[in-house]
Amino acid sequence: SPCPAMTTPAGLSHNDGSNKKNDVFVGNLAFETNEHVLRDTFSECGQVISVKMMTDNEGRSRGFAFVEFADPNSGLNAIRNMNGVELNGRNLRVNYSSNSHLEGYSQSLGLDMSRDSVNAQSNKAAQGRKGPKPGG
């Protein structure tokens, strides 16, 4: 599975009880990719609540969609692990959606969401630990 589970730092709840959406933007979709394919693909990252394919006036795919997850960690997991993954011959673009709170959520946790950041962070740790960033 391209989506290993993300761990939540201690003391943070999965859901803060608000009506914030845990949705992600999925772009660069092949025209034959449908909602069922997206639901199956992204359910590897967590529980998918809804998939909204964006279509033109004739009902044809516009090449992007929004996938909403049951919890924020699943959404962050999708952004971190599914961006650049090939689906139906196209490399997916997975990012924060404009109406989602996930970007702020990831910043509040101090997460670096780039895929390569895990390697970079372990290299930094090997060079000697520094304290937390000031102002964070």
PDB file of C-alpha atoms in Angstrom:
ATOM      1  CA  SER A   1       0.000   0.000   0.000  1.00  0.00           C
ATOM      2  CA  PRO A   2       1.375   3.456  -0.846  1.00  0.00           C
ATOM      3  CA  CYS A   3      -0.351   4.863   2.241  1.00  0.00           C
ATOM      4  CA  PRO A   4       1.225   3.813   5.552  1.00  0.00           C
ATOM      5  CA  ALA A   5      -0.734   5.049   8.554  1.00  0.00           C
ATOM      6  CA  MET A   6       0.221   8.418   9.995  1.00  0.00           C
ATOM      7  CA  THR A   7       0.600   8.668  13.714  1.00  0.00           C
ATOM      8  CA  THR A   8      -1.009  11.459  15.681  1.00  0.00           C
ATOM      9  CA  PRO A   9       1.212  13.141  18.260  1.00  0.00           C
ATOM     10  CA  ALA A  10       0.142  12.358  21.815  1.00  0.00           C
ATOM     11  CA  GLY A  11      -2.556  14.547  23.297  1.00  0.00           C
ATOM     12  CA  LEU A  12      -4.206  15.428  19.985  1.00  0.00           C
ATOM     13  CA  SER A  13      -7.612  14.040  19.196  1.00  0.00           C
ATOM     14  CA  HIS A  14      -8.488  12.629  15.789  1.00  0.00           C
ATOM     15  CA  ASN A  15     -11.433  14.980  15.392  1.00  0.00           C
ATOM     16  CA  ASP A  16     -12.014  18.288  17.139  1.00  0.00           C
ATOM     17  CA  GLY A  17     -15.783  17.919  16.788  1.00  0.00           C
ATOM     18  CA  SER A  18     -16.230  20.847  14.403  1.00  0.00           C
ATOM     19  CA  ASN A  19     -17.665  20.672  10.914  1.00  0.00           C
ATOM     20  CA  LYS A  20     -14.306  21.143   9.249  1.00  0.00           C
ATOM     21  CA  LYS A  21     -13.879  19.162   6.062  1.00  0.00           C
ATOM     22  CA  ASN A  22     -11.002  16.734   5.764  1.00  0.00           C
ATOM     23  CA  ASP A  23     -10.905  16.875   1.985  1.00  0.00           C
ATOM     24  CA  VAL A  24      -8.058  16.925  -0.507  1.00  0.00           C
ATOM     25  CA  PHE A  25      -7.728  18.133  -4.085  1.00  0.00           C
ATOM     26  CA  VAL A  26      -6.870  15.388  -6.589  1.00  0.00           C
ATOM     27  CA  GLY A  27      -5.764  16.611 -10.009  1.00  0.00           C
ATOM     28  CA  ASN A  28      -4.239  15.396 -13.275  1.00  0.00           C
ATOM     29  CA  LEU A  29      -6.848  12.627 -13.506  1.00  0.00           C
ATOM     30  CA  ALA A  30      -7.149  10.518 -16.626  1.00  0.00           C
ATOM     31  CA  PHE A  31     -10.584  10.947 -18.202  1.00  0.00           C
ATOM     32  CA  GLU A  32     -11.451   7.271 -17.610  1.00  0.00           C
ATOM     33  CA  THR A  33     -10.825   7.619 -13.866  1.00  0.00           C
ATOM     34  CA  ASN A  34     -14.194   7.643 -12.087  1.00  0.00           C
ATOM     35  CA  GLU A  35     -15.413   8.123  -8.524  1.00  0.00           C
ATOM     36  CA  HIS A  36     -15.324   4.378  -7.786  1.00  0.00           C
ATOM     37  CA  VAL A  37     -11.669   4.126  -8.823  1.00  0.00           C
ATOM     38  CA  LEU A  38     -10.773   7.154  -6.683  1.00  0.00           C
ATOM     39  CA  ARG A  39     -12.692   5.819  -3.685  1.00  0.00           C
ATOM     40  CA  ASP A  40     -10.912   2.464  -3.946  1.00  0.00           C
ATOM     41  CA  THR A  41      -7.505   4.070  -4.429  1.00  0.00           C
ATOM     42  CA  PHE A  42      -7.786   6.603  -1.610  1.00  0.00           C
ATOM     43  CA  SER A  43      -9.438   4.266   0.893  1.00  0.00           C
ATOM     44  CA  GLU A  44      -5.922   2.835   1.367  1.00  0.00           C
ATOM     45  CA  CYS A  45      -5.178   6.106   3.192  1.00  0.00           C
ATOM     46  CA  GLY A  46      -8.225   6.060   5.453  1.00  0.00           C
ATOM     47  CA  GLN A  47     -12.006   6.045   5.487  1.00  0.00           C
ATOM     48  CA  VAL A  48     -13.343   7.956   2.461  1.00  0.00           C
ATOM     49  CA  ILE A  49     -16.614   9.807   3.114  1.00  0.00           C
ATOM     50  CA  SER A  50     -17.180  11.230  -0.354  1.00  0.00           C
ATOM     51  CA  VAL A  51     -15.623  11.680  -3.775  1.00  0.00           C
ATOM     52  CA  LYS A  52     -16.699  14.650  -5.905  1.00  0.00           C
ATOM     53  CA  MET A  53     -15.608  14.514  -9.541  1.00  0.00           C
ATOM     54  CA  MET A  54     -15.692  17.919 -11.206  1.00  0.00           C
ATOM     55  CA  THR A  55     -17.439  17.819 -14.596  1.00  0.00           C
ATOM     56  CA  ASP A  56     -18.205  20.286 -17.368  1.00  0.00           C
ATOM     57  CA  ASN A  57     -21.709  21.171 -18.612  1.00  0.00           C
ATOM     58  CA  GLU A  58     -21.798  17.998 -20.732  1.00  0.00           C
ATOM     59  CA  GLY A  59     -20.927  15.808 -17.753  1.00  0.00           C
ATOM     60  CA  ARG A  60     -17.355  15.111 -18.905  1.00  0.00           C
ATOM     61  CA  SER A  61     -14.593  14.960 -16.325  1.00  0.00           C
ATOM     62  CA  ARG A  62     -12.592  18.160 -15.909  1.00  0.00           C
ATOM     63  CA  GLY A  63      -9.624  16.093 -14.714  1.00  0.00           C
ATOM     64  CA  PHE A  64      -9.852  16.803 -10.998  1.00  0.00           C
ATOM     65  CA  ALA A  65     -11.853  15.788  -7.957  1.00  0.00           C
ATOM     66  CA  PHE A  66     -12.154  16.261  -4.213  1.00  0.00           C
ATOM     67  CA  VAL A  67     -11.833  13.305  -1.842  1.00  0.00           C
ATOM     68  CA  GLU A  68     -13.184  13.779   1.683  1.00  0.00           C
ATOM     69  CA  PHE A  69     -11.913  11.635   4.560  1.00  0.00           C
ATOM     70  CA  ALA A  70     -13.459  10.763   7.917  1.00  0.00           C
ATOM     71  CA  ASP A  71     -10.516  12.230   9.848  1.00  0.00           C
ATOM     72  CA  PRO A  72      -7.750  14.776   9.206  1.00  0.00           C
ATOM     73  CA  ASN A  73      -4.866  12.317   9.508  1.00  0.00           C
ATOM     74  CA  SER A  74      -6.221  10.295   6.595  1.00  0.00           C
ATOM     75  CA  GLY A  75      -6.324  13.436   4.484  1.00  0.00           C
ATOM     76  CA  LEU A  76      -2.756  14.349   5.382  1.00  0.00           C
ATOM     77  CA  ASN A  77      -1.752  10.762   4.735  1.00  0.00           C
ATOM     78  CA  ALA A  78      -3.221  11.018   1.222  1.00  0.00           C
ATOM     79  CA  ILE A  79      -1.416  14.291   0.486  1.00  0.00           C
ATOM     80  CA  ARG A  80       1.897  12.940   1.719  1.00  0.00           C
ATOM     81  CA  ASN A  81       1.710   9.516   0.093  1.00  0.00           C
ATOM     82  CA  MET A  82      -0.497   9.755  -2.996  1.00  0.00           C
ATOM     83  CA  ASN A  83       0.919  12.876  -4.669  1.00  0.00           C
ATOM     84  CA  GLY A  84       2.806  11.717  -7.765  1.00  0.00           C
ATOM     85  CA  VAL A  85       1.402   8.166  -7.634  1.00  0.00           C
ATOM     86  CA  GLU A  86       0.395   6.843 -11.066  1.00  0.00           C
ATOM     87  CA  LEU A  87      -3.275   6.092 -11.693  1.00  0.00           C
ATOM     88  CA  ASN A  88      -4.539   5.118 -15.161  1.00  0.00           C
ATOM     89  CA  GLY A  89      -1.292   6.325 -16.741  1.00  0.00           C
ATOM     90  CA  ARG A  90      -1.281   9.777 -15.100  1.00  0.00           C
ATOM     91  CA  ASN A  91       0.684  10.966 -12.064  1.00  0.00           C
ATOM     92  CA  LEU A  92      -1.816  12.254  -9.508  1.00  0.00           C
ATOM     93  CA  ARG A  93      -1.539  15.729  -8.020  1.00  0.00           C
ATOM     94  CA  VAL A  94      -2.797  15.561  -4.454  1.00  0.00           C
ATOM     95  CA  ASN A  95      -2.866  18.697  -2.358  1.00  0.00           C
ATOM     96  CA  TYR A  96      -4.841  20.717   0.183  1.00  0.00           C
ATOM     97  CA  SER A  97      -8.258  21.751  -1.100  1.00  0.00           C
ATOM     98  CA  SER A  98      -9.091  25.426  -0.726  1.00  0.00           C
ATOM     99  CA  ASN A  99     -12.046  24.800   1.615  1.00  0.00           C
ATOM    100  CA  SER A 100     -10.226  22.323   3.843  1.00  0.00           C
ATOM    101  CA  HIS A 101      -8.639  22.989   7.223  1.00  0.00           C
ATOM    102  CA  LEU A 102      -5.922  20.370   6.690  1.00  0.00           C
ATOM    103  CA  GLU A 103      -3.159  22.820   5.830  1.00  0.00           C
ATOM    104  CA  GLY A 104      -3.625  24.679   9.109  1.00  0.00           C
ATOM    105  CA  TYR A 105      -3.964  21.372  10.947  1.00  0.00           C
ATOM    106  CA  SER A 106      -0.679  20.050   9.567  1.00  0.00           C
ATOM    107  CA  GLN A 107       1.086  23.327  10.440  1.00  0.00           C
ATOM    108  CA  SER A 108      -0.305  23.211  13.979  1.00  0.00           C
ATOM    109  CA  LEU A 109       1.240  19.746  14.332  1.00  0.00           C
ATOM    110  CA  GLY A 110       4.521  20.993  12.879  1.00  0.00           C
ATOM    111  CA  LEU A 111       4.392  18.430  10.079  1.00  0.00           C
ATOM    112  CA  ASP A 112       6.467  18.790   6.937  1.00  0.00           C
ATOM    113  CA  MET A 113       4.176  17.307   4.313  1.00  0.00           C
ATOM    114  CA  SER A 114       6.687  16.772   1.534  1.00  0.00           C
ATOM    115  CA  ARG A 115       7.408  13.153   0.775  1.00  0.00           C
ATOM    116  CA  ASP A 116      11.174  13.674   0.956  1.00  0.00           C
ATOM    117  CA  SER A 117      10.962  15.414   4.325  1.00  0.00           C
ATOM    118  CA  VAL A 118      11.081  12.118   6.205  1.00  0.00           C
ATOM    119  CA  ASN A 119      14.547  11.423   4.779  1.00  0.00           C
ATOM    120  CA  ALA A 120      15.692  14.991   5.394  1.00  0.00           C
ATOM    121  CA  GLN A 121      14.489  14.897   9.003  1.00  0.00           C
ATOM    122  CA  SER A 122      16.294  11.637   9.715  1.00  0.00           C
ATOM    123  CA  ASN A 123      19.498  13.108   8.210  1.00  0.00           C
ATOM    124  CA  LYS A 124      19.169  16.143  10.476  1.00  0.00           C
ATOM    125  CA  ALA A 125      18.654  13.875  13.477  1.00  0.00           C
ATOM    126  CA  ALA A 126      21.852  12.020  12.616  1.00  0.00           C
ATOM    127  CA  GLN A 127      23.781  15.326  12.642  1.00  0.00           C
ATOM    128  CA  GLY A 128      22.687  16.063  16.208  1.00  0.00           C
ATOM    129  CA  ARG A 129      19.359  17.138  17.572  1.00  0.00           C
ATOM    130  CA  LYS A 130      18.361  20.764  17.871  1.00  0.00           C
ATOM    131  CA  GLY A 131      15.519  22.078  20.004  1.00  0.00           C
ATOM    132  CA  PRO A 132      12.096  22.932  18.603  1.00  0.00           C
ATOM    133  CA  LYS A 133      11.874  25.860  16.176  1.00  0.00           C
ATOM    134  CA  PRO A 134      11.328  29.210  17.908  1.00  0.00           C
ATOM    135  CA  GLY A 135       7.798  30.554  17.588  1.00  0.00           C
ATOM    136  CA  GLY A 136       6.389  27.123  16.797  1.00  0.00           C
TER     137      GLY A 136
END
